Short mmCIF file of C-alpha atoms in Angstrom, two decimals:
data_model
loop_
_atom_site.label_atom_id
_atom_site.label_comp_id
_atom_site.label_asym_id
_atom_site.label_seq_id
_atom_site.Cartn_x
_atom_site.Cartn_y
_atom_site.Cartn_z
CA ARG A 929 200.01 73.90 117.81
CA GLN A 930 201.27 73.35 114.35
CA SER A 931 198.11 72.83 112.97
CA ASN A 932 196.54 75.59 114.51
CA ARG A 933 198.94 78.12 112.90
CA PRO A 934 197.95 79.42 109.30
CA TYR A 935 199.74 77.75 106.67
CA ALA A 936 200.46 75.05 108.40
CA ALA A 937 199.89 72.63 105.59
CA ARG A 938 202.88 74.69 103.78
CA THR A 939 205.76 74.14 106.29
CA SER A 940 208.31 71.80 105.84
CA LEU A 941 207.84 70.01 109.34
CA ALA A 942 204.59 68.46 108.21
CA ASP A 943 205.76 66.74 105.23
CA PRO A 944 209.57 64.93 105.79
CA ARG A 945 209.78 64.93 102.02
CA ARG A 946 209.71 68.29 101.56
CA ALA A 947 212.01 68.66 105.29
CA ARG A 948 214.72 71.74 105.16
CA PRO A 949 218.11 70.41 105.62
CA GLY A 950 219.69 69.94 109.08
CA ARG A 951 216.23 70.05 110.68
CA LEU A 952 214.45 66.44 111.75
CA SER A 953 211.31 64.94 110.31
CA MET A 954 208.33 64.66 112.43
CA ARG A 955 207.31 60.89 111.31
CA PRO A 956 207.61 58.91 114.51
CA PRO A 957 210.26 56.03 113.96
CA LYS A 958 209.57 52.98 112.47
CA ILE A 959 209.71 50.34 115.71
CA GLU A 960 207.77 47.56 113.08
CA ALA A 961 211.55 46.74 112.46
CA LEU A 962 212.03 45.20 115.67
CA HIS A 963 211.21 42.04 114.99
CA GLY A 964 211.10 38.84 117.76
CA PRO A 965 209.04 38.68 121.19
CA TRP A 966 208.80 41.47 123.45
CA THR A 967 211.16 40.68 125.97
CA SER A 968 211.97 43.12 128.52
CA GLY A 969 215.41 43.72 126.70
CA GLY A 970 213.13 44.44 123.59
CA ARG A 971 211.11 46.63 125.55
CA ARG A 972 213.95 48.86 127.25
CA ILE A 973 215.32 49.07 123.48
CA ILE A 974 211.72 50.81 122.20
CA VAL A 975 212.11 52.61 125.34
CA ALA A 976 215.37 53.72 124.86
CA LEU A 977 214.98 54.47 121.20
CA LEU A 978 211.67 56.68 121.67
CA PHE A 979 213.32 58.54 124.80
CA SER A 980 216.54 59.53 122.67
CA VAL A 981 214.18 60.34 119.85
CA HIS A 982 212.30 62.39 121.58
CA PHE A 983 215.29 63.72 123.58
CA CYS A 984 217.15 65.13 120.33
CA TRP A 985 213.63 66.91 118.83
CA ASN A 986 213.27 68.71 122.07
CA GLN A 987 216.93 69.69 121.55
CA SER A 988 216.99 70.35 117.80
CA SER A 989 213.39 72.66 118.26
CA ILE A 990 214.88 74.72 121.13
CA ALA A 991 218.17 75.40 119.14
CA SER A 992 216.40 76.65 116.00
CA SER A 993 213.61 78.50 117.46
CA LEU A 994 215.47 81.76 116.62
CA ARG A 995 215.29 80.88 112.78
CA SER A 996 211.47 79.61 112.99
CA HIS A 997 208.52 80.54 114.27
CA HIS A 998 207.42 76.93 113.99
CA LEU A 999 209.74 75.86 116.44
CA LEU A 1000 209.96 78.10 118.74
CA ALA A 1001 206.20 77.33 119.25
CA SER A 1002 206.74 74.21 119.52
CA ALA A 1003 210.05 74.93 121.95
CA SER A 1004 207.43 76.31 124.11
CA VAL A 1005 205.13 73.92 125.36
CA ILE A 1006 208.09 71.46 125.83
CA GLY A 1007 208.13 70.11 129.24
CA THR A 1008 208.20 72.69 132.03
CA ALA A 1009 211.49 75.11 131.58
CA SER A 1010 209.52 77.50 129.99
CA SER A 1011 206.49 77.41 132.11
CA SER A 1012 208.56 78.38 134.98
CA LYS A 1013 210.55 81.06 133.40
CA TYR A 1014 207.19 82.86 134.43
CA ALA A 1015 206.44 81.27 137.45
CA ALA A 1016 206.67 84.96 139.51
CA ALA A 1017 203.36 85.41 137.18
CA GLU A 1018 201.46 83.04 138.68
CA ASP A 1019 199.69 85.14 141.36
CA ALA A 1020 200.60 88.74 139.63
CA SER A 1021 197.77 91.18 139.08
CA VAL A 1022 199.66 93.09 137.32
CA ILE A 1023 202.29 91.12 134.49
CA ILE A 1024 205.00 93.94 132.64
CA PHE A 1025 207.53 92.95 129.99
CA TYR A 1026 210.02 95.36 129.71
CA ASN A 1027 212.33 96.17 127.08
CA LEU A 1028 215.54 97.69 128.87
CA PHE A 1029 217.85 98.82 126.03
CA VAL A 1030 221.41 100.60 127.26
CA PRO A 1031 223.18 103.26 125.57
CA PRO A 1032 226.85 102.51 124.41
CA ASN A 1033 228.01 105.34 126.12
CA GLN A 1034 228.16 106.31 129.98
CA HIS A 1035 226.39 109.50 130.03
CA ASP A 1036 223.62 108.55 127.74
CA ALA A 1037 223.22 105.35 130.03
CA ASP A 1038 223.25 107.10 133.35
CA HIS A 1039 220.66 109.29 131.77
CA ALA A 1040 218.79 106.06 130.34
CA PHE A 1041 218.78 104.44 134.02
CA GLU A 1042 217.23 107.54 135.29
CA ILE A 1043 214.18 106.94 133.09
CA VAL A 1044 214.25 103.43 134.45
CA LYS A 1045 213.82 104.48 137.36
CA GLU A 1046 210.95 107.05 136.76
CA GLN A 1047 209.11 104.52 134.91
CA LEU A 1048 209.63 101.74 138.37
CA ARG A 1049 207.52 104.11 140.54
CA GLN A 1050 204.97 104.42 137.58
CA VAL A 1051 204.25 100.99 137.60
CA ALA A 1052 204.55 100.67 140.89
CA SER A 1053 201.88 103.52 141.36
CA PRO A 1054 198.70 100.79 140.78
CA ILE A 1055 199.46 98.59 143.11
CA SER A 1056 200.93 101.10 146.16
CA PRO A 1057 197.24 101.70 147.19
CA ILE A 1058 195.87 98.11 147.18
CA SER A 1059 196.91 96.20 150.36
CA LYS A 1060 200.44 94.91 150.40
CA ALA A 1061 199.01 91.51 151.05
CA GLU A 1062 196.73 91.64 147.96
CA ALA A 1063 198.63 93.22 145.02
CA LYS A 1064 201.86 91.74 143.28
CA ALA A 1065 203.06 93.07 140.27
CA VAL A 1066 206.22 91.43 137.90
CA LEU A 1067 208.31 92.88 135.41
CA PHE A 1068 210.29 90.55 133.82
CA TYR A 1069 212.92 92.38 131.62
CA ASN A 1070 215.34 92.10 128.90
CA LEU A 1071 219.02 94.16 128.72
CA ILE A 1072 220.52 94.98 125.57
CA GLY A 1073 223.70 96.52 125.47
CA GLY A 1074 226.42 97.68 128.25
CA ASP A 1075 228.66 95.08 129.15
CA GLY A 1076 225.27 92.94 130.88
CA ASN A 1077 225.93 94.40 134.40
CA GLU A 1078 223.59 97.22 134.29
CA GLY A 1079 220.41 95.39 135.54
CA ASN A 1080 221.87 94.12 138.47
CA ASP A 1081 220.52 96.55 140.68
CA ILE A 1082 216.71 96.59 139.26
CA PRO A 1083 215.59 94.09 141.35
CA GLN A 1084 216.31 95.23 144.27
CA LEU A 1085 215.33 98.27 143.32
CA CYS A 1086 211.48 96.90 142.59
CA ARG A 1087 211.71 95.91 145.76
CA ASP A 1088 212.99 99.43 147.65
CA ILE A 1089 209.86 100.64 145.72
CA HIS A 1090 207.31 98.27 146.83
CA PRO A 1091 207.43 95.48 148.67
CA ARG A 1092 205.14 93.23 146.27
CA PHE A 1093 207.02 94.47 143.06
CA HIS A 1094 209.34 91.87 141.82
CA CYS A 1095 211.72 92.27 139.02
CA GLU A 1096 213.03 89.32 137.37
CA GLN A 1097 215.84 89.54 134.43
CA LEU A 1098 215.01 86.96 131.41
CA ASN A 1099 218.10 87.52 129.11
CA TYR A 1100 220.89 89.81 128.08
CA TYR A 1101 221.65 90.76 124.31
CA ASN A 1102 224.79 92.41 123.40
CA ASN A 1103 222.30 93.68 120.08
CA ALA A 1104 218.13 93.39 119.66
CA THR A 1105 215.20 94.86 118.88
CA GLU A 1106 212.42 94.99 120.45
CA SER A 1107 211.03 91.34 119.19
CA VAL A 1108 213.07 89.68 121.87
CA THR A 1109 210.84 91.30 124.76
CA LEU A 1110 207.76 90.67 122.52
CA ARG A 1111 208.49 87.50 121.87
CA ASN A 1112 208.70 86.37 125.39
CA LEU A 1113 205.51 88.38 126.01
CA HIS A 1114 203.86 85.99 123.05
CA GLU A 1115 205.67 82.95 124.73
CA TYR A 1116 204.20 83.56 128.43
CA CYS A 1117 200.15 84.28 126.79
CA SER A 1118 200.65 81.00 124.60
CA LEU A 1119 201.53 78.88 127.59
CA LEU A 1120 197.63 79.75 129.47
CA PRO A 1121 194.73 78.09 128.45
CA ASP A 1122 192.52 79.68 125.40
CA ASP A 1123 189.81 81.59 127.72
CA THR A 1124 192.40 83.15 130.24
CA THR A 1125 191.30 85.94 131.33
CA LYS A 1126 195.20 87.52 132.30
CA ARG A 1127 196.53 90.63 130.57
CA VAL A 1128 200.10 91.76 129.74
CA THR A 1129 202.18 95.19 129.54
CA TYR A 1130 205.10 95.89 127.55
CA LEU A 1131 206.75 98.95 128.29
CA HIS A 1132 209.94 100.10 126.89
CA PRO A 1133 212.07 103.16 128.87
CA LYS A 1134 211.10 105.82 125.53
CA GLY A 1135 213.72 108.31 124.96
CA SER A 1136 217.01 106.07 126.55
CA PHE A 1137 218.11 105.85 122.75
CA HIS A 1138 217.02 109.06 121.77
CA SER A 1139 216.88 111.89 124.30
CA HIS A 1140 215.23 114.89 124.29
CA GLY A 1141 212.53 116.74 126.00
CA LYS A 1142 209.63 115.37 123.59
CA GLN A 1143 210.06 112.25 124.43
CA THR A 1144 210.04 112.90 128.21
CA LEU A 1145 206.28 114.11 128.13
CA TRP A 1146 205.57 111.58 125.29
CA ARG A 1147 207.05 108.57 127.42
CA ARG A 1148 205.00 109.69 130.82
CA MET A 1149 201.85 109.79 128.61
CA LEU A 1150 202.59 106.10 127.47
CA THR A 1151 203.68 104.68 130.13
CA ASN A 1152 200.61 106.20 132.50
CA ALA A 1153 197.76 105.28 130.08
CA ALA A 1154 199.02 101.55 129.92
CA LEU A 1155 198.74 101.30 133.42
CA HIS A 1156 196.03 102.87 134.06
CA PRO A 1157 193.13 100.65 135.86
CA ASN A 1158 191.16 100.95 132.90
CA CYS A 1159 193.66 99.73 130.69
CA LEU A 1160 194.63 97.21 132.97
CA SER A 1161 190.51 96.01 134.03
CA PRO A 1162 188.76 97.90 131.07
CA PRO A 1163 185.32 98.54 131.77
CA ASP A 1164 184.34 96.21 128.60
CA GLU A 1165 186.13 92.86 128.11
CA ARG A 1166 186.22 92.72 125.13
CA CYS A 1167 188.64 95.55 124.65
CA ALA A 1168 191.62 93.19 123.49
CA VAL A 1169 194.64 95.82 123.50
CA CYS A 1170 194.73 99.51 125.45
CA GLY A 1171 196.83 102.34 125.37
CA ALA A 1172 196.68 105.75 124.92
CA GLN A 1173 196.26 106.98 121.33
CA TYR A 1174 195.49 103.60 118.34
CA TYR A 1175 195.42 104.41 115.09
CA PRO A 1176 194.04 102.51 111.87
CA ILE A 1177 196.09 104.98 109.27
CA PHE A 1178 199.08 104.12 108.91
CA GLY A 1179 198.72 101.31 109.50
CA SER A 1180 196.79 99.31 112.80
CA MET A 1181 199.14 100.71 115.96
CA PHE A 1182 199.51 102.27 119.05
CA PRO A 1183 201.88 105.32 118.40
CA GLY A 1184 205.03 104.95 121.18
CA ASN A 1185 204.01 101.11 121.41
CA MET A 1186 203.42 101.11 125.14
CA PHE A 1187 200.42 98.91 125.91
CA THR A 1188 198.24 96.24 127.49
CA ALA A 1189 196.63 93.44 125.72
CA SER A 1190 194.99 90.49 126.83
CA CYS A 1191 196.50 87.18 126.29
CA SER A 1192 193.52 85.32 125.12
CA TYR A 1193 194.21 88.00 121.81
CA VAL A 1194 197.68 87.94 121.87
CA LYS A 1195 197.70 83.88 121.84
CA GLN A 1196 196.31 84.47 117.84
CA LEU A 1197 199.20 86.76 116.76
CA LEU A 1198 201.92 85.79 114.96
CA PRO A 1199 204.89 85.09 117.39
CA PRO A 1200 207.21 88.11 116.74
CA VAL A 1201 210.61 86.60 115.76
CA GLU A 1202 213.08 88.64 113.95
CA GLY A 1203 213.22 87.26 110.56
CA GLY A 1204 210.31 84.96 110.79
CA GLU A 1205 206.86 84.35 109.46
CA TYR A 1206 205.48 87.48 110.59
CA GLU A 1207 208.03 89.22 109.06
CA ARG A 1208 208.23 87.20 105.86
CA ARG A 1209 204.39 87.81 105.23
CA ARG A 1210 203.90 91.03 105.90
CA GLU A 1211 206.45 92.00 103.66
CA GLN A 1212 204.68 89.56 101.09
CA SER A 1213 201.67 91.86 101.57
CA ILE A 1214 203.59 95.26 101.22
CA ARG A 1215 204.70 93.17 97.91
CA GLN A 1216 201.57 92.38 96.65
CA PHE A 1217 200.50 95.96 97.24
CA PHE A 1218 202.87 97.15 94.96
CA LEU A 1219 202.12 94.90 92.09
CA LEU A 1220 198.21 95.95 92.69
CA ARG A 1221 198.81 99.00 92.54
CA LEU A 1222 201.27 98.78 89.19
CA GLU A 1223 197.74 97.35 87.63
CA GLY A 1224 195.67 100.17 89.19
CA VAL A 1225 193.87 98.70 91.17
CA LEU A 1226 194.88 99.83 94.25
CA GLN A 1227 196.84 103.67 95.21
CA ASN A 1228 198.22 105.08 97.75
CA THR A 1229 197.58 109.17 96.99
CA PHE A 1230 198.67 109.69 100.33
CA GLY A 1231 201.82 109.62 99.81
CA PHE A 1232 203.86 108.32 103.37
CA HIS A 1233 205.85 105.25 101.63
CA GLN A 1234 208.27 105.05 104.60
CA ASP A 1235 209.11 101.83 106.31
CA VAL A 1236 207.76 103.86 109.62
CA PHE A 1237 204.30 103.71 107.75
CA TYR A 1238 204.26 100.63 106.06
CA GLY A 1239 205.78 98.33 109.08
CA LEU A 1240 208.98 97.58 107.60
CA GLY A 1241 212.23 96.89 109.35
CA ARG A 1242 212.29 97.98 112.85
CA TYR A 1243 209.44 99.71 112.75
CA GLN A 1244 207.64 96.37 112.23
CA TRP A 1245 206.98 95.79 115.90
CA GLU A 1246 205.41 99.02 116.64
CA HIS A 1247 202.48 97.62 114.25
CA TRP A 1248 202.34 94.01 115.54
CA VAL A 1249 200.26 94.08 117.96
CA GLY A 1250 197.37 95.42 116.31
CA SER A 1251 198.34 92.81 113.42
CA HIS A 1252 195.29 90.64 113.91
CA PRO A 1253 192.11 91.21 112.10
CA SER A 1254 190.50 90.18 115.39
CA LEU A 1255 191.38 93.49 117.28
CA LEU A 1256 189.53 95.66 119.54
CA PRO A 1257 191.44 98.23 120.47
CA CYS A 1258 190.59 100.81 123.29
CA GLU A 1259 191.76 103.97 123.86
CA MET A 1260 192.60 106.42 127.29
CA HIS A 1261 193.15 108.81 125.72
CA SER A 1262 189.71 111.40 124.24
CA SER A 1263 189.72 111.78 120.08
CA LYS A 1264 189.92 115.81 121.31
CA MET A 1265 194.25 115.46 122.07
CA SER A 1266 195.82 114.44 119.08
CA PHE A 1267 199.01 112.94 118.50
CA MET A 1268 200.90 116.12 117.64
CA ASP A 1269 199.25 116.88 121.27
CA MET A 1270 200.88 114.27 123.17
CA ALA A 1271 204.33 113.82 121.45
CA MET A 1272 205.76 117.07 119.50
CA GLN A 1273 205.38 119.34 122.15
CA GLU A 1274 208.59 120.76 124.88
CA VAL A 1275 207.81 119.94 128.60
CA VAL A 1276 207.41 122.96 130.28
CA GLU A 1277 208.80 121.71 133.56
CA GLU A 1278 210.40 118.69 134.44
CA ASP A 1279 207.27 117.40 136.41
CA ALA A 1280 204.88 117.70 134.20
CA ARG A 1281 202.78 114.92 133.78
CA PRO A 1282 198.43 114.09 132.52
CA ARG A 1283 196.20 114.03 135.53
CA LYS A 1284 194.82 110.79 136.15
CA SER A 1285 191.07 112.07 137.49
CA LYS A 1286 191.14 113.33 133.22
CA LEU A 1287 191.89 110.11 131.95
CA GLU A 1288 189.70 108.79 133.41
CA GLU A 1289 187.22 110.33 131.98
CA GLN A 1290 188.33 109.76 128.52
CA TRP A 1291 188.46 105.79 128.06
CA SER A 1292 186.45 104.66 125.02
CA LEU A 1293 186.07 101.17 123.12
CA GLY A 1294 186.66 101.31 119.68
CA PRO A 1295 189.19 103.80 117.74
CA ASN A 1296 188.47 107.27 117.70
CA ARG A 1297 190.48 108.25 115.02
CA LEU A 1298 191.69 108.21 111.76
CA MET A 1299 195.15 109.66 110.35
CA ILE A 1300 197.84 110.01 112.82
CA PHE A 1301 198.94 113.07 111.83
CA ASP A 1302 195.16 114.92 112.53
CA HIS A 1303 195.84 117.92 114.30
CA PRO A 1304 193.85 119.93 115.32
CA PRO A 1305 191.79 116.77 115.80
CA GLY A 1306 188.85 116.64 113.25
CA GLN A 1307 190.84 117.18 109.84
CA SER A 1308 191.02 113.56 108.88
CA PRO A 1309 187.55 113.21 107.49
CA LYS A 1310 187.57 116.73 105.81
CA TRP A 1311 190.81 115.68 104.11
CA LEU A 1312 189.40 112.02 103.15
CA LYS A 1313 186.49 113.79 101.38
CA ARG A 1314 189.02 115.56 98.77
CA ASN A 1315 188.95 111.69 97.21
CA ASP A 1316 185.90 110.44 95.61
CA ARG A 1317 184.37 106.93 96.73
CA GLU A 1318 186.07 105.33 94.14
CA GLY A 1319 189.14 106.41 95.28
CA ASN A 1320 188.86 105.45 99.04
CA PHE A 1321 187.64 101.77 97.78
CA ARG A 1322 191.14 101.33 96.46
CA GLN A 1323 193.19 103.15 98.75
CA TYR A 1324 195.98 101.29 100.68
CA TYR A 1325 196.03 102.83 103.67
CA LEU A 1326 192.50 102.10 104.24
CA THR A 1327 190.53 99.02 104.09
CA ALA A 1328 191.68 97.62 101.01
CA GLY A 1329 195.49 97.73 102.58
CA HIS A 1330 194.14 96.40 106.03
CA LEU A 1331 192.15 93.19 104.05
CA ILE A 1332 195.34 92.82 102.16
CA ARG A 1333 198.08 92.32 105.40
CA TRP A 1334 195.23 90.61 107.07
CA ILE A 1335 194.60 88.10 104.36
CA GLU A 1336 198.23 87.64 103.64
CA GLN A 1337 199.32 87.21 107.69
CA TYR A 1338 196.54 85.20 109.21
CA GLN A 1339 194.19 83.96 105.82
CA GLN A 1340 190.92 85.65 107.78
CA VAL A 1341 189.45 88.72 107.53
CA PRO A 1342 187.66 90.61 110.06
CA ALA A 1343 183.91 89.48 111.35
CA LEU A 1344 181.18 91.34 109.45
CA ASP A 1345 180.26 93.13 112.60
CA SER A 1346 183.72 94.63 113.13
CA TRP A 1347 184.49 98.09 113.31
CA VAL A 1348 186.66 98.39 110.06
CA TYR A 1349 183.62 98.50 107.98
CA ARG A 1350 181.92 101.45 109.89
CA HIS A 1351 185.12 103.37 110.36
CA PHE A 1352 186.92 103.52 107.13
CA PRO A 1353 185.12 105.30 103.84
CA SER A 1354 184.37 103.04 101.21
CA GLY A 1355 184.77 100.27 104.09
CA ALA A 1356 181.03 99.22 103.61
CA ALA A 1357 181.41 98.69 100.17
CA TRP A 1358 184.50 96.42 101.02
CA ARG A 1359 181.99 94.59 103.54
CA GLN A 1360 179.26 93.50 100.77
CA LEU A 1361 182.26 92.01 99.23
CA VAL A 1362 184.32 89.96 102.05
CA GLU A 1363 180.50 89.13 102.85
CA LYS A 1364 180.64 87.14 99.73
CA HIS A 1365 184.35 86.10 99.32
CA GLY A 1366 185.55 85.82 102.43
CA VAL A 1367 189.26 85.78 102.25
CA ASP A 1368 189.13 85.32 98.64
CA VAL A 1369 187.82 88.81 98.38
CA ILE A 1370 191.33 90.24 96.71
CA ASN A 1371 191.49 87.55 94.19
CA ALA A 1372 187.49 88.44 93.65
CA VAL A 1373 188.87 92.14 93.14
CA LEU A 1374 191.80 90.74 90.41
CA GLU A 1375 189.49 88.62 88.12
CA ARG A 1376 190.16 89.23 84.59
CA ASP A 1377 185.91 90.36 84.25
CA ARG A 1378 185.95 93.16 86.03
CA THR A 1379 182.69 95.11 85.43
CA ASP A 1380 181.07 93.28 88.73
CA VAL A 1381 183.84 92.81 91.24
CA TYR A 1382 186.46 95.27 90.65
CA SER A 1383 184.19 98.78 91.59
CA PRO A 1384 181.61 98.14 93.99
CA PHE A 1385 180.12 101.21 92.74
CA ALA A 1386 178.23 102.41 89.78
CA SER A 1387 180.62 103.09 86.37
CA ALA A 1388 180.03 104.27 82.96
CA GLN A 1389 182.89 101.41 81.84
CA PRO A 1390 181.25 99.36 79.06
CA GLU A 1391 182.05 95.66 79.04
CA ILE A 1392 185.17 95.55 76.98
CA LYS A 1393 185.34 93.45 73.49
CA PHE A 1394 188.57 92.89 71.57
CA GLU A 1395 188.41 92.00 68.03
CA ASP A 1396 190.56 89.97 66.13
CA ILE A 1397 192.09 91.50 63.49
CA GLY A 1398 194.67 89.16 62.04
CA PRO A 1399 197.87 87.33 63.47
CA ASN A 1400 200.33 89.92 62.66
CA ALA A 1401 197.98 93.07 64.08
CA ARG A 1402 199.60 95.72 65.98
CA ALA A 1403 197.54 96.73 69.66
CA VAL A 1404 197.69 99.79 71.68
CA PHE A 1405 196.40 100.54 74.76
CA TYR A 1406 196.06 104.82 75.30
CA GLN A 1407 194.71 106.21 78.58
CA ILE A 1408 193.56 109.78 77.13
CA THR A 1409 192.84 112.69 80.12
CA ILE A 1410 191.55 115.85 79.36
CA PRO A 1411 192.44 118.41 81.76
CA ASN A 1412 189.55 120.64 82.82
CA ASP A 1413 191.82 124.22 82.35
CA SER A 1414 193.78 123.01 79.52
CA ARG A 1415 191.62 121.13 77.04
CA LYS A 1416 192.80 122.90 73.29
CA HIS A 1417 196.28 122.12 74.45
CA ALA A 1418 195.29 118.69 75.57
CA LEU A 1419 193.69 117.87 72.25
CA ASP A 1420 196.35 119.04 70.50
CA VAL A 1421 198.56 117.00 71.80
CA LEU A 1422 196.63 114.13 71.24
CA SER A 1423 196.53 114.85 68.01
CA ASP A 1424 199.61 114.61 67.04
CA GLN A 1425 200.43 111.44 69.23
CA LEU A 1426 198.07 109.73 66.98
CA GLN A 1427 199.47 110.79 63.92
CA VAL A 1428 202.91 109.40 65.32
CA ILE A 1429 201.06 105.74 65.99
CA ALA A 1430 199.99 105.76 62.77
CA GLU A 1431 202.93 106.14 61.17
CA ARG A 1432 205.16 103.68 63.55
CA LEU A 1433 202.30 101.31 62.94
CA HIS A 1434 201.37 101.34 59.20
CA GLY A 1435 204.09 103.01 57.95
CA THR A 1436 204.93 105.64 54.50
CA THR A 1437 204.16 102.66 51.82
CA GLU A 1438 201.33 100.16 51.48
CA ALA A 1439 204.06 97.54 51.67
CA THR A 1440 204.89 98.30 55.45
CA GLN A 1441 201.30 98.87 56.35
CA LYS A 1442 199.90 96.15 58.77
CA MET A 1443 196.48 95.66 60.83
CA ALA A 1444 196.00 98.15 64.06
CA SER A 1445 193.81 98.53 66.60
CA LEU A 1446 194.00 101.04 69.00
CA HIS A 1447 191.66 100.84 72.71
CA TYR A 1448 191.30 103.56 75.04
CA SER A 1449 190.04 104.98 78.16
CA LEU A 1450 188.82 108.75 78.52
CA SER A 1451 189.21 110.45 81.76
CA GLY A 1452 188.88 114.29 82.70
CA ASP A 1453 186.86 116.85 80.73
CA VAL A 1454 185.61 114.76 78.23
CA ASN A 1455 181.63 115.92 77.96
CA ARG A 1456 182.20 118.34 75.67
#
């Protein structure tokens, strides 16, 4: 699997000379050093040597898997231990991975398990109408927090809800994030062949950590959407990930992080390991954007600089399932229903939940929305029109930022027929550049002569030429902006600054005068 991963050639495992301390090299043992006839004893020595190396490598891979996603991927395909861990899913029609967090105090823990019971009944609903002999739902769960015994009753509770509802605990963690259960989901899919048609669902008891009425309705809607028949078995098989609502601004995410995804898509994602390659590359993509913003190549005029929008820290796992450029999402909620409608309203009655008959009519392939804070629905396009097309072209939260993340994380760009180039303002301009430059599109935009590449739109910017005016010359680069409503004041300020520049560069006596050049750009009310 190493050769199928991006940046595989850079890993220490690919070159024994660059191996990190404490890690085994992948170089095979040199058995040519064993001279002499091939006696039975010699064969035994060689077999024993190879078995010892193989056994040590297995142990090292498993022990190091928590530190490196490369070793995790290797460990997941060695032997039958990993595959047997998910044996219960072999004949299941519904496969769920459940991240169960138990709050530290008893009152909140009791509330959390009331949520769990409700969600388990929701999980059983897809198999209830089917013959008991035909359907089977399997739920693998990790228990986080508590004393480790809180989840002991869950398997029996599942059987009581439905005889073909199998629940199985994978691990207990004193403290962990969603990554541990997402990692199990990814590991399960990675064990399947590339042409698998299996789909997996990810759920968690939202509201067990932050308990308030708004979370209750949101959790029920997210759970119902991920378990809806049109998510479990989409009308269009091209759907890679299905959930209540998908948003490409900010990030690429299903808010609330409950979804059903095809394993063939999940296999392409970087393993969701805490401190692993996915996290490192995502952080690197954000650093790259900050540098490009300093250079004036990209911008973020939308604001929203918090970790939740950049997908950093604990929020990175909410951005994980939508992080691949091949993603084709599908949604259960109509575009007329905003995020605010789903998540930010109080529950009127305890049993308030969406009607499935209504949801069934709202399934759609591809994104239906732009910005997560689009309330009432339909405001995002109007808001984006405030920026000119050049501004939208450079906007981080539109096509440009997605391309930076895709290239940094997966060394890939979306296919030319992807929804990405149609859905975002200025997406068509980026498509032309992607068609020409592929994964080098960002580097192409950064080329020194930017008049042809930096912007795909017509520009009044002339070709910049610098004259050599002497070895000790001073150069000043000056951005001059003339506001429309204060032209006279701006020109007065400009005159004063030019006087100061002249005095500082040339001095007041002939002896201190030096050659200087001033290169300036004009913007604003410069036509009069």
